[in-house]
Short mmCIF file of C-alpha atoms and ligand atoms in Angstrom, two decimals:
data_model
loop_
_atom_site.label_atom_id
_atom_site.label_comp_id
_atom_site.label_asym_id
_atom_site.label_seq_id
_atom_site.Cartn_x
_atom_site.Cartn_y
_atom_site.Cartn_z
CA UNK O 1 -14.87 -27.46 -14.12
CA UNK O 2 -17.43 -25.36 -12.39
CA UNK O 3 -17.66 -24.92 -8.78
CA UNK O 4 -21.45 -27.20 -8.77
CA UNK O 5 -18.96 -30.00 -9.02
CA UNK O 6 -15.46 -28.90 -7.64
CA UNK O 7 -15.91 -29.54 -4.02
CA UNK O 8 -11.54 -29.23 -3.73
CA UNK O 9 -12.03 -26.02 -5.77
CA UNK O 10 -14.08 -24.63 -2.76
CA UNK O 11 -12.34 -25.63 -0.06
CA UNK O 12 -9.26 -24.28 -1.50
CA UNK O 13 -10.60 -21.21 -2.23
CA UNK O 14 -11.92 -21.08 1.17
CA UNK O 15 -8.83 -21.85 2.88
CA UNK O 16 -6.93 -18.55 0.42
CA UNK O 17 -9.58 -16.27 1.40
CA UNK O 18 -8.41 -17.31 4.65
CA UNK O 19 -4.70 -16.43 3.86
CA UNK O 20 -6.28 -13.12 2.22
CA UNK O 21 -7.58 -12.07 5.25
CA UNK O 22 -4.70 -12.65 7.53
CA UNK O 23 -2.90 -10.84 5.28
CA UNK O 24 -4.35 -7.60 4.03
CA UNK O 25 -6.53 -7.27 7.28
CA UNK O 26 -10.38 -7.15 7.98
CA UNK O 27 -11.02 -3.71 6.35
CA UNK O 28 -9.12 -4.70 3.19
CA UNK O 29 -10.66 -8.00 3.07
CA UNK O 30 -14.12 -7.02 3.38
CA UNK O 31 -13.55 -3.84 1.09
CA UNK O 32 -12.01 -5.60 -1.58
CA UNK O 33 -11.34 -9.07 -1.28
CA UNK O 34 -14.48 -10.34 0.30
CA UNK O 35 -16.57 -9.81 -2.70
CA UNK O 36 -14.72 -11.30 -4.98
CA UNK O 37 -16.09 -15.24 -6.05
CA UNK O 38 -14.51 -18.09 -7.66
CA UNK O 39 -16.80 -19.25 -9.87
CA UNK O 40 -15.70 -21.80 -12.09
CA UNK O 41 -11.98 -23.54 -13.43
CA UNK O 42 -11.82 -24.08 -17.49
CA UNK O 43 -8.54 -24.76 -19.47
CA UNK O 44 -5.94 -23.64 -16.51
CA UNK O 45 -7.82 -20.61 -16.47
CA UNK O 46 -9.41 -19.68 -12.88
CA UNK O 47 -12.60 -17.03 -13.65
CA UNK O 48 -12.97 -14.69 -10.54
CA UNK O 49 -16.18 -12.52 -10.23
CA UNK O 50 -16.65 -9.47 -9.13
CA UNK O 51 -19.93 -7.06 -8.77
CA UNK O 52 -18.81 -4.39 -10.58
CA UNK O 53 -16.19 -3.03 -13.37
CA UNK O 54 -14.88 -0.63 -10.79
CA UNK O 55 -13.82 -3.67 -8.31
CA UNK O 56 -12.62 -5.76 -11.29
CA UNK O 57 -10.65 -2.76 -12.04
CA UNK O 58 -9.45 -2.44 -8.43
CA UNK O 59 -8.65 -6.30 -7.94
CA UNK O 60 -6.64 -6.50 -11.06
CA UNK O 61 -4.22 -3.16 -10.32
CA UNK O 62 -3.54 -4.41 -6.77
CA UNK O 63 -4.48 -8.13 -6.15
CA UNK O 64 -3.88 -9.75 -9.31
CA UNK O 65 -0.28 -10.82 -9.14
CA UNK O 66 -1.32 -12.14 -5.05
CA UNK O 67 -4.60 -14.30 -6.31
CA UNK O 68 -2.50 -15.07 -9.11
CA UNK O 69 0.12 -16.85 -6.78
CA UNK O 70 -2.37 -18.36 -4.19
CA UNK O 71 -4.77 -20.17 -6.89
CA UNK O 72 -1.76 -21.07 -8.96
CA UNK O 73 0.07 -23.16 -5.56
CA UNK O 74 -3.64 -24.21 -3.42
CA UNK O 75 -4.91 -25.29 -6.95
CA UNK O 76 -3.70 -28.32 -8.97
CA UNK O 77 -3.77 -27.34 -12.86
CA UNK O 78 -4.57 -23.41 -12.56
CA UNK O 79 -2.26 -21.39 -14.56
CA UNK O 80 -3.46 -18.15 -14.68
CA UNK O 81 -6.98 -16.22 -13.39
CA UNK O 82 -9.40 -14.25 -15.60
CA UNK O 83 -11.42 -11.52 -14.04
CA UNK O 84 -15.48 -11.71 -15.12
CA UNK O 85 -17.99 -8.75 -14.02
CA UNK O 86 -21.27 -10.32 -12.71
CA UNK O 87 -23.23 -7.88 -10.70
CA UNK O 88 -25.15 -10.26 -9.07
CA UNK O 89 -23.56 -14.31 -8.61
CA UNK O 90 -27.16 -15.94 -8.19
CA UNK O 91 -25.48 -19.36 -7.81
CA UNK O 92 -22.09 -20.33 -8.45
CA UNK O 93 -23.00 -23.41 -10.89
CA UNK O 94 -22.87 -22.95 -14.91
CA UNK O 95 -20.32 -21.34 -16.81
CA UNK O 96 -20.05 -17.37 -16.08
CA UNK O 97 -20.61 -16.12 -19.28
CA UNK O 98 -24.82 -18.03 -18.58
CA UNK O 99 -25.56 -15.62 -15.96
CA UNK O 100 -27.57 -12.41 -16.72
CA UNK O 101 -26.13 -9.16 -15.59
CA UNK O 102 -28.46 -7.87 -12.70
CA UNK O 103 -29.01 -4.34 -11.47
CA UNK O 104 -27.59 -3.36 -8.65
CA UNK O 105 -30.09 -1.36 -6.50
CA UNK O 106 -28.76 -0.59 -2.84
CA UNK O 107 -30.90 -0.85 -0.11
CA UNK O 108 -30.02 1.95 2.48
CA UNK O 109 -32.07 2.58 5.12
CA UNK O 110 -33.10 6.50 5.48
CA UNK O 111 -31.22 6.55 9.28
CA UNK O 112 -27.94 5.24 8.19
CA UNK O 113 -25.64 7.69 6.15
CA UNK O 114 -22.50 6.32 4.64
CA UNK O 115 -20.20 3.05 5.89
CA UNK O 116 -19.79 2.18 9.43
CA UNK O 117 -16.51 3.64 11.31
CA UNK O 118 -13.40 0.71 12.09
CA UNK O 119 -12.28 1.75 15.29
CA UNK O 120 -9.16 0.22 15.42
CA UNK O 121 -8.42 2.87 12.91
CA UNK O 122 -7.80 5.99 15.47
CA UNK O 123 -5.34 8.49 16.21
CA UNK O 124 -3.84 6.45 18.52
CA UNK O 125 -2.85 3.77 16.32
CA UNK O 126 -1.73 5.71 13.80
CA UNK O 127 2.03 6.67 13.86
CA UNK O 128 3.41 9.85 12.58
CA UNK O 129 6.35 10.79 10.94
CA UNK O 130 7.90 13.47 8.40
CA UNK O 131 5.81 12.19 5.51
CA UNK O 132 2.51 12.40 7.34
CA UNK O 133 2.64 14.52 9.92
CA UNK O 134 1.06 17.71 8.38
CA UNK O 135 -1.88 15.60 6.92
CA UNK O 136 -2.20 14.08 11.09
CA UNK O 137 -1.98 17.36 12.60
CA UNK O 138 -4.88 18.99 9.77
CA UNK O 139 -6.93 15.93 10.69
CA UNK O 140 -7.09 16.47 14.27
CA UNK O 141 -7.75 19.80 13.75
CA UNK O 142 -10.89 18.63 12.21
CA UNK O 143 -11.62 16.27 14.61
CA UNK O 144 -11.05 17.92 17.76
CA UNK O 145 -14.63 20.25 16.98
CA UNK O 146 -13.64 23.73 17.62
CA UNK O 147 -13.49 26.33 14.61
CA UNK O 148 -12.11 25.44 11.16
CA UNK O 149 -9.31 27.33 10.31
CA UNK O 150 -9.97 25.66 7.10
CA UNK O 151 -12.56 23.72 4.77
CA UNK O 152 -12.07 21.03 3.05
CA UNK O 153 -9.40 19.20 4.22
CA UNK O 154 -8.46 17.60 0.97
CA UNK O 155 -5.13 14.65 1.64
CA UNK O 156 -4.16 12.92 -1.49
CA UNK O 157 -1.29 9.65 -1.39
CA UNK O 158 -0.85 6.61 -3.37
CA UNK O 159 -2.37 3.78 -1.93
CA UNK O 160 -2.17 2.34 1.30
CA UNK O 161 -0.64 5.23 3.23
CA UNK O 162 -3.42 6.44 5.67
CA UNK O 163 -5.83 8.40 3.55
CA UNK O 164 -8.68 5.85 4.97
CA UNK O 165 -7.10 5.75 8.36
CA UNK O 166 -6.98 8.77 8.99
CA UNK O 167 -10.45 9.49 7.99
CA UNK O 168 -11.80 6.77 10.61
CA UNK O 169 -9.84 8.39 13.18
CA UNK O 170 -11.48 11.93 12.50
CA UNK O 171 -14.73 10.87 12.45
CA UNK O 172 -14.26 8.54 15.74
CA UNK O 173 -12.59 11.25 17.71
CA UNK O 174 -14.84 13.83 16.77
CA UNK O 175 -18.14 11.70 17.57
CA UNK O 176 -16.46 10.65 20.90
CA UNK O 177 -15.46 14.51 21.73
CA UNK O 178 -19.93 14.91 20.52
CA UNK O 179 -22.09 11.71 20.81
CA UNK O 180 -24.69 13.96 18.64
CA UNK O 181 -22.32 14.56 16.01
CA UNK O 182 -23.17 13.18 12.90
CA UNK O 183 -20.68 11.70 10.74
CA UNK O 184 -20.68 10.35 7.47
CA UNK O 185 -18.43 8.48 5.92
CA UNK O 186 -18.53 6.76 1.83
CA UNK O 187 -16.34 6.37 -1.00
CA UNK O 188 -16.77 8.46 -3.52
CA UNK O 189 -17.75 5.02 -5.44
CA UNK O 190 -20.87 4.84 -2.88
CA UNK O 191 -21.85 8.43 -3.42
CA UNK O 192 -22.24 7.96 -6.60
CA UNK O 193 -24.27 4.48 -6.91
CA UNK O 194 -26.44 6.00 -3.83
CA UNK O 195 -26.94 9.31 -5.97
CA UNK O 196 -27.57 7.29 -8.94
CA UNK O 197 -30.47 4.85 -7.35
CA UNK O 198 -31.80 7.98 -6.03
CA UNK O 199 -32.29 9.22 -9.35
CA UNK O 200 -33.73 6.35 -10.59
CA UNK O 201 -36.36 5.81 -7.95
CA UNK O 202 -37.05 9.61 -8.31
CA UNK O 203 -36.31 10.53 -5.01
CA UNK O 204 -32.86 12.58 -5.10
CA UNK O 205 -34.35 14.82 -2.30
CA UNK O 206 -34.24 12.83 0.14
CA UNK O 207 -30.61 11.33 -0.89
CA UNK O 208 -29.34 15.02 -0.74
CA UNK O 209 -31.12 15.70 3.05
CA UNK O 210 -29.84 12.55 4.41
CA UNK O 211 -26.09 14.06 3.27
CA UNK O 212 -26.60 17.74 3.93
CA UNK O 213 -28.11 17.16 7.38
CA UNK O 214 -24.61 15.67 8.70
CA UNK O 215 -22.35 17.78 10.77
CA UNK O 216 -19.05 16.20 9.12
CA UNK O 217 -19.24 14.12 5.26
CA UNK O 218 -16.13 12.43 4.47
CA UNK O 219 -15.68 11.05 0.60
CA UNK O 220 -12.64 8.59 0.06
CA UNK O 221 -11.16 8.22 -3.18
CA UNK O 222 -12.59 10.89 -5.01
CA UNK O 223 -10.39 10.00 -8.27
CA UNK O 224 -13.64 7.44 -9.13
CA UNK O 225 -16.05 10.22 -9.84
CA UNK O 226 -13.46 11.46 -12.80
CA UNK O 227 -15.44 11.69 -15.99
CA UNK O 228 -19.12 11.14 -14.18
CA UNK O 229 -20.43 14.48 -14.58
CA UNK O 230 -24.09 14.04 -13.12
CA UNK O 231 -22.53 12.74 -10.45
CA UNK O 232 -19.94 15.52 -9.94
CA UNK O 233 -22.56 18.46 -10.54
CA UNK O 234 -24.25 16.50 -7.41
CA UNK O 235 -21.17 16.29 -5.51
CA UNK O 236 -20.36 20.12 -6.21
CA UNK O 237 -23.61 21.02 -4.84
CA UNK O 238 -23.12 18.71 -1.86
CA UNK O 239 -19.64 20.43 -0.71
CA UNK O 240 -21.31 23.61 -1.32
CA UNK O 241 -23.70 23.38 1.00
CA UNK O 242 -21.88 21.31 3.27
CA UNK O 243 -19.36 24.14 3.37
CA UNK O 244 -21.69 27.00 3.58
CA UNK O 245 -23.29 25.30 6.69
CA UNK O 246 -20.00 25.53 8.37
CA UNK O 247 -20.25 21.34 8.50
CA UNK O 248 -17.00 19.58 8.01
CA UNK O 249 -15.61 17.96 4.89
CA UNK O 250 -12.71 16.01 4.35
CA UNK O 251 -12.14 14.40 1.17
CA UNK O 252 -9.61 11.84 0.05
CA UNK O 253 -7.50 10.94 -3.57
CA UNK O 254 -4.64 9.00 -4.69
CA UNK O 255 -3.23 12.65 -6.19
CA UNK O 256 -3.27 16.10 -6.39
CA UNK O 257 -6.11 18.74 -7.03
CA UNK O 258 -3.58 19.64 -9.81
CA UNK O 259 -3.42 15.85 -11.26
CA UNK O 260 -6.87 14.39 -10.84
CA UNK O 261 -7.65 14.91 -14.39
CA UNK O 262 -11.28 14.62 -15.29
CA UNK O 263 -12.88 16.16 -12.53
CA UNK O 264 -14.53 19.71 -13.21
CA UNK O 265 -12.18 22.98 -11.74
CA UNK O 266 -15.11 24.25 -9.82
CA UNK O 267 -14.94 21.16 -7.91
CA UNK O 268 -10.94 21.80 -7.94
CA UNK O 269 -10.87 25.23 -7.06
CA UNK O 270 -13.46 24.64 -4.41
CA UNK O 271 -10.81 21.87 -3.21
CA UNK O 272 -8.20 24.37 -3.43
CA UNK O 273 -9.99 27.09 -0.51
CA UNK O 274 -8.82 24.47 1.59
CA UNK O 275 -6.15 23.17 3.31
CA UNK O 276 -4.56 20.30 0.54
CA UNK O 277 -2.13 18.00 2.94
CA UNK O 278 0.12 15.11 1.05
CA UNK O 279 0.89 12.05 2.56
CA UNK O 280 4.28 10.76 0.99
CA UNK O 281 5.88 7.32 1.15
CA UNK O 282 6.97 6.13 4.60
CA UNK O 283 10.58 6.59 5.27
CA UNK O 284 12.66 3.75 7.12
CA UNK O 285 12.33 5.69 10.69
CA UNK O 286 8.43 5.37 9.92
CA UNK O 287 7.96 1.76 8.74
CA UNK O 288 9.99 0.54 11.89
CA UNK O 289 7.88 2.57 14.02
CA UNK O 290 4.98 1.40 12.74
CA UNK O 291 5.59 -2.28 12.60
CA UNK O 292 6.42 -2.15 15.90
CA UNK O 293 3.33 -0.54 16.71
CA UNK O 294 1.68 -3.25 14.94
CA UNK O 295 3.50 -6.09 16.80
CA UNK O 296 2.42 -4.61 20.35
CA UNK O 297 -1.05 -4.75 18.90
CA UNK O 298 -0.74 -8.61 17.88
CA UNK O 299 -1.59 -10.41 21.31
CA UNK O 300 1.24 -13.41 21.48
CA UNK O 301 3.09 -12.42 18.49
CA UNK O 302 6.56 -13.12 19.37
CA UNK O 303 8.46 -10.94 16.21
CA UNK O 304 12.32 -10.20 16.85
CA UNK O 305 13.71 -6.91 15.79
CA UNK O 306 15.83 -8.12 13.07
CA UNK O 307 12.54 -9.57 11.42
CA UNK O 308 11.20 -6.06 12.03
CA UNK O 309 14.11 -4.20 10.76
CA UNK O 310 14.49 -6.70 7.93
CA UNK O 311 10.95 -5.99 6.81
CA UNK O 312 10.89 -1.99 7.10
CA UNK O 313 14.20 -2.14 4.74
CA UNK O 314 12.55 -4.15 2.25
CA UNK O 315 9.35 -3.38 2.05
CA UNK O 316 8.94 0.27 0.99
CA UNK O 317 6.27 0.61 -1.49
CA UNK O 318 3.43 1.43 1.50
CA UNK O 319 2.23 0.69 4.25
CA UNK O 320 -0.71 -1.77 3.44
CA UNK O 321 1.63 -4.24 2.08
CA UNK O 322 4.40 -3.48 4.75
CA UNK O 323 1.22 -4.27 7.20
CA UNK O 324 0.18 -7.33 4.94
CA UNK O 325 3.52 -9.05 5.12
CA UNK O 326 4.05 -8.56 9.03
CA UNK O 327 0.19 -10.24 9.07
CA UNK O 328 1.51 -12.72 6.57
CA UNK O 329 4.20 -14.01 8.48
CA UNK O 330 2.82 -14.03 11.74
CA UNK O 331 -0.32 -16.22 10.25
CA UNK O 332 1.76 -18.74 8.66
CA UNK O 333 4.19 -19.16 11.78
CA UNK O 334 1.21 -19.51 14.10
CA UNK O 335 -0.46 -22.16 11.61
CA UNK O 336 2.47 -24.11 11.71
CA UNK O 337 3.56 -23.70 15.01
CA UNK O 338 6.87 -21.74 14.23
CA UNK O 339 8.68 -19.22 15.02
CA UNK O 340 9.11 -15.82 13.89
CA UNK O 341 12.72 -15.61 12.63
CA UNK O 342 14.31 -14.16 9.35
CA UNK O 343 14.96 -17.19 7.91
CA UNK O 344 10.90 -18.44 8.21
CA UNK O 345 10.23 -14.80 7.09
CA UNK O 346 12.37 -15.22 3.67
CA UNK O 347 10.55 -18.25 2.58
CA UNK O 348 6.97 -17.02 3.43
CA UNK O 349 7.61 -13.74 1.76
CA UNK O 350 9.84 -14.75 -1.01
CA UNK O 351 7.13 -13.62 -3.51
CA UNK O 352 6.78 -10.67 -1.85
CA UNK O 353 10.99 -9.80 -1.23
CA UNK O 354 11.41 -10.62 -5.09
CA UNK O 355 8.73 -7.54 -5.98
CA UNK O 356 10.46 -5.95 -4.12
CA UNK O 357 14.31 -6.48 -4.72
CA UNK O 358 16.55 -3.54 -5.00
CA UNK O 359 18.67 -3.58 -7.61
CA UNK O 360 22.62 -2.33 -7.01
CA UNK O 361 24.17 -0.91 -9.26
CA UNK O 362 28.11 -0.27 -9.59
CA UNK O 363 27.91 3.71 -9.80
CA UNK O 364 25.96 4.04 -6.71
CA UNK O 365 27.84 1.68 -5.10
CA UNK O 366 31.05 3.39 -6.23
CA UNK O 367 29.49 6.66 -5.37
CA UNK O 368 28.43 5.36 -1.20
CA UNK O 369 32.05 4.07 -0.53
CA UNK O 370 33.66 7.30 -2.08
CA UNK O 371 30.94 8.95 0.10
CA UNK O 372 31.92 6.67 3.26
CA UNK O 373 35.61 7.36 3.09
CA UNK O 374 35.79 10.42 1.99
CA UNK O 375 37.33 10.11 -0.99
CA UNK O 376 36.64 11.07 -4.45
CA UNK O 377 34.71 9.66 -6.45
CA UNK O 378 37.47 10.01 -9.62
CA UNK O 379 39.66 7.50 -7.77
CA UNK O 380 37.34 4.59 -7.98
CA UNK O 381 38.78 4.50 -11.63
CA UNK O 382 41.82 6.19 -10.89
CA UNK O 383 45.12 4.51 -10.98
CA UNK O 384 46.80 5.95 -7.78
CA UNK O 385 47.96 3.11 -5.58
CA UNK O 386 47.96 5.02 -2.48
CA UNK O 387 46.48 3.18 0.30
CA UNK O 388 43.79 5.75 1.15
CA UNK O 389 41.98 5.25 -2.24
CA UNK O 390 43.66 1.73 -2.93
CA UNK O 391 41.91 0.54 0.05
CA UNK O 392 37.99 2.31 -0.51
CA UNK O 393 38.44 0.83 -4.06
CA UNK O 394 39.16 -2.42 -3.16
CA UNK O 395 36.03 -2.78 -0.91
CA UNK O 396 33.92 -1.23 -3.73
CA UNK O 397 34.84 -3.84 -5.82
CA UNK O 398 34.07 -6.75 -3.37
CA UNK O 399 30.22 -5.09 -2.65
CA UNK O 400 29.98 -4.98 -6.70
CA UNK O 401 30.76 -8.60 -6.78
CA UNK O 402 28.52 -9.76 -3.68
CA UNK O 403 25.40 -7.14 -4.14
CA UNK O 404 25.48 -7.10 -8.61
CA UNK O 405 25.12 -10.40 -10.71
CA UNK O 406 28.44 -7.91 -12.62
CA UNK O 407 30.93 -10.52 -13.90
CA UNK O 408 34.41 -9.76 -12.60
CA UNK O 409 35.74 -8.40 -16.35
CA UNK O 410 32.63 -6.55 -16.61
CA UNK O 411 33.46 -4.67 -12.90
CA UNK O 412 37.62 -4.40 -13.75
CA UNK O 413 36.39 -2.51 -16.76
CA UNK O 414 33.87 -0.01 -15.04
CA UNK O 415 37.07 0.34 -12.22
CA UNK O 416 39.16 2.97 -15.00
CA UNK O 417 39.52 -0.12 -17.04
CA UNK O 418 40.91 -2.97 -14.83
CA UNK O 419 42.04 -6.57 -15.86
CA UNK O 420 39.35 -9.48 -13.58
CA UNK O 421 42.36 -10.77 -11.81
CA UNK O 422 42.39 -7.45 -10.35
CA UNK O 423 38.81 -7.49 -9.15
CA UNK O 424 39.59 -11.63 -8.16
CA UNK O 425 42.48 -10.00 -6.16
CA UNK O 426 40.40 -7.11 -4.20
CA UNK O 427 37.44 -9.49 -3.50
CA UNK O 428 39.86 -12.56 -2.04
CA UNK O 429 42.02 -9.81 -0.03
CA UNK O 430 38.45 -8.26 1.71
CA UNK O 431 37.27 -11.33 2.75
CA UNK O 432 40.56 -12.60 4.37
CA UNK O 433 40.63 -9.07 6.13
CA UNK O 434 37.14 -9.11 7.50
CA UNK O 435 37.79 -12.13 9.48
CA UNK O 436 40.58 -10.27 11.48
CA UNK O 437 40.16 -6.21 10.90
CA UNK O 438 36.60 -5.74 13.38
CA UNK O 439 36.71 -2.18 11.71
CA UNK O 440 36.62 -2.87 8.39
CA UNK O 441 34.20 -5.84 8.71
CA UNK O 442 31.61 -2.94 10.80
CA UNK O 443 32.52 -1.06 7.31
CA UNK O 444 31.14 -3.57 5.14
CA UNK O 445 28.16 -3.87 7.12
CA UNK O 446 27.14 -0.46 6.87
CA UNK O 447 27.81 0.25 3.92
CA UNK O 448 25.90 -2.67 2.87
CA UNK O 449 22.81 -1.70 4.74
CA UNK O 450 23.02 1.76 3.41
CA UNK O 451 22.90 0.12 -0.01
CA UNK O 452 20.57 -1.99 0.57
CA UNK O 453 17.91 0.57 1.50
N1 ATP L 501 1.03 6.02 9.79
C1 ATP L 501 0.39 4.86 9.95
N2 ATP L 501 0.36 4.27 11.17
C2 ATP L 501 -0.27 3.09 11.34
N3 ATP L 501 -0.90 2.42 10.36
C3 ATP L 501 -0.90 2.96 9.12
C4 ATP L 501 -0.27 4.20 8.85
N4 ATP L 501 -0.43 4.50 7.56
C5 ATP L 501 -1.14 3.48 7.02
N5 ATP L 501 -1.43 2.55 7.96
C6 ATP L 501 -2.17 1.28 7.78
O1 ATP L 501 -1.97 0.87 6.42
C7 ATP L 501 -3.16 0.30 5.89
C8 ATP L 501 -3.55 1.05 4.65
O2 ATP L 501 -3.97 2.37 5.00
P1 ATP L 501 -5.25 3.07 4.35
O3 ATP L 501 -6.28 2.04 3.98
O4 ATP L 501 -5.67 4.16 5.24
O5 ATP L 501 -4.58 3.62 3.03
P2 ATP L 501 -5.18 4.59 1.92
O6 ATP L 501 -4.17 5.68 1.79
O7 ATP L 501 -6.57 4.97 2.24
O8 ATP L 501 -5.12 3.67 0.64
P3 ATP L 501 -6.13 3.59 -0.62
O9 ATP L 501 -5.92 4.84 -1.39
O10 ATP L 501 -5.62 2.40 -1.35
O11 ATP L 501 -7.51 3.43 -0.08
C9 ATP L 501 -4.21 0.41 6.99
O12 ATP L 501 -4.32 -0.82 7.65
C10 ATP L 501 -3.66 1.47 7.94
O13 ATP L 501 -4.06 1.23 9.26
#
């Protein structure tokens, strides 16, 4: 079935770009998600299509398994999704594979340089920590005007931890600090299809003044210009000059000058003159911060703090999709008029928590309680009977059976060897304690969180 006739096709693919949206956000949505067209139904087989290999590309390393989901439960008979490149979707009736590939030629007026600037993404909103708080402090630096005790500022994370933030808030502070500042701002992606129409209309001058003349250049995601040499001899040129003017340049990657294989040293070296900040993984101090930064920022959203604290433990992978899943659940409760609790937030995220499950093992836990009391770690296996080890052992044994799918044989034996009845004995004797020793239950709860994170 093609969409010409699939009038239930469309509206359920309106209503998931709708879900989309709530949950990645506006900038992700209209980056990534936006573009991206069902076209047609055949076999179980939902065909997606996108402009261009490099979104394809995108989509399927970070949105697959999520489209994947949504078309599989909003759409009766899909099983799976392919991905089809189709530069430009002329009309969505007629099988994908009947449309002709059409150039892509961007129209950019000569005044506008680069993508607009999302305000919500400033300084203000974004919350620092240990694992970004060099990068935060280099880009104020930048964006506060005065002299440059360094340039480029070159920061380099995986995804969705603030490289594009971060970059919005520099160029946003600096133009409010200098309404004649100009600022430009393009993924390295843009540069290059902007250098490339340049070339082919013959005009590459004017593509290189409109660049030059800006007082700061930002590039995001300069890991897409790997292997495109024309397109890096232009860019070296560009930071040269930018440089030499004593104009600003910050540039962006999902690694290291050292790692971003493909791209030419002088570019690298070039990137190493200046200051090189890392953004790492949020820690659990951060991703409660910032969800609760979020919250404030969600007008009506009633969200308790054990939703938040349940979501910063579970979701560590980065902030987009720590951001997406606070979005998630706050769209679904207000569409259905509920509230905000962990048990709501389990069921609309159980996709989500399953990606993400942590899996126990029995040597860490072993290795925590020894930690917790103090003991050694030798006497989890041990056969001393004293109560200071007998004790730690026996709660080790009960978190093994509630937080590993370990049979109870299977934990006596990596417990120096133990018969189950053992292990049936330890579990039964922690319960009945935790209903009347408060200390020992408090025990198992934090030990269980610190496992659990
Ligand atoms: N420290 C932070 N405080 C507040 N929001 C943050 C923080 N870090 C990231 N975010 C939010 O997480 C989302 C993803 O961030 P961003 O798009 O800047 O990531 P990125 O590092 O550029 O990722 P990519 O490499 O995939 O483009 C954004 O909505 C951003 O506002």
């Amino acid at each position: 079935m093609f969409l010409g006739d699939g009038g239930d096709a469309r509206t359920a693919w309106e209503s998931i770009r709708t879900m989309l949206r709530a949950e990645f956000g506006q900038r992700t949505y209209d980056s990534w998600l936006k573009p991206v067209e069902l076209v047609g139904v055949e076999a179980g087989e939902a065909i997606l299509a996108l402009p261009t290999h490099f979104m394809a590309d995108w989509i399927r390393n970070h949105f697959l398994d999520r489209l994947r989901a949504l078309l599989t439960a909003q759409l009766a008979g899909v099983r799976s999704i392919r991905l089809v490149v189709q530069p430009v979707i002329r009309d969505r009736v007629g099988p994908a594979e009947t449309l002709e590939p059409q150039p892509i030629v961007p129209v950019v007026p000569a005044d506008v340089i680069g993508l607009p600037l999302e305000e919500r993404y400033s300084f203000d909103s974004f919350i620092v920590g240990k694992s970004n708080e060099l990068a935060y402090n280099a880009a104020r630096t930048v964006a506060e005007g005065g002299p440059m005790p360094f340039n480029p500022l070159f920061l380099h994370g995986t995804t969705g931890l603030g490289k594009t933030h971060l970059m919005h808030a520099i160029g946003g502070e600096l133009r409010q600090r200098n309404r004649q500042a100009k600022v430009a701002y393009m993924s390295a992606e843009k540069f290059m299809v902007e250098f490339l129409a340049a070339l082919r209309a013959k005009d590459t001058i004017s593509f290189k003044q409109r660049l030059r003349s800006v007082d700061l250049l930002m590039i995001d995601d300069v890991q897409f210009i790997a292997g495109k040499d024309s397109t890096q001899e232009e860019f070296f040129h560009t930071m040269n000059e930018i440089i030499s003017a004593g104009k600003r340049l910050v540039i962006t990657a999902d690694r290291s000058p050292q790692n971003l294989e493909g791209i030419q040293d002088r570019i690298l070296s070039r990137l190493a003159w200046g200051l090189v900040a890392d953004i790492n993984p949020a820690d659990y101090e951060l991703r409660l911060n910032i969800l609760m930064s979020k919250v404030e920022r969600m007008p009506g959203a009633k969200v308790g703090a054990d939703v938040i604290d349940f979501l910063a433990r579970r979701i560590t992978s980065n902030v987009r999709e720590l951001e997406g899943a606070l979005n998630r659940v706050v769209a679904y409760a207000t569409l259905v008029g509920k509230a905000v609790d962990l048990d709501f937030t389990r069921q609309v995220l159980a996709d989500v928590l399953r990606a993400h499950e942590k899996k126990i093992t029995i040597d860490e836990i072993q290795r925590k309680v020894a930690d917790y009391y103090t003991v050694k770690l030798s006497d989890m296996m041990s056969a001393r009977r004293a109560r200071e080890v007998a004790r730690p052992r026996q709660v080790a044994m009960y978190l093994a059976k509630k937080l590993t799918p370990r049979s109870l044989p299977e934990i006596g034996r990596r417990f120096g060897g133990r018969d189950h009845t053992t292990v049936m004995h330890a579990v039964k004797r922690i319960d009945e304690l935790r209903a009347a020793d408060r200390e020992l239950e408090a025990d198992i709860g934090h030990l269980s969180r610190i496992l659990d994170n």
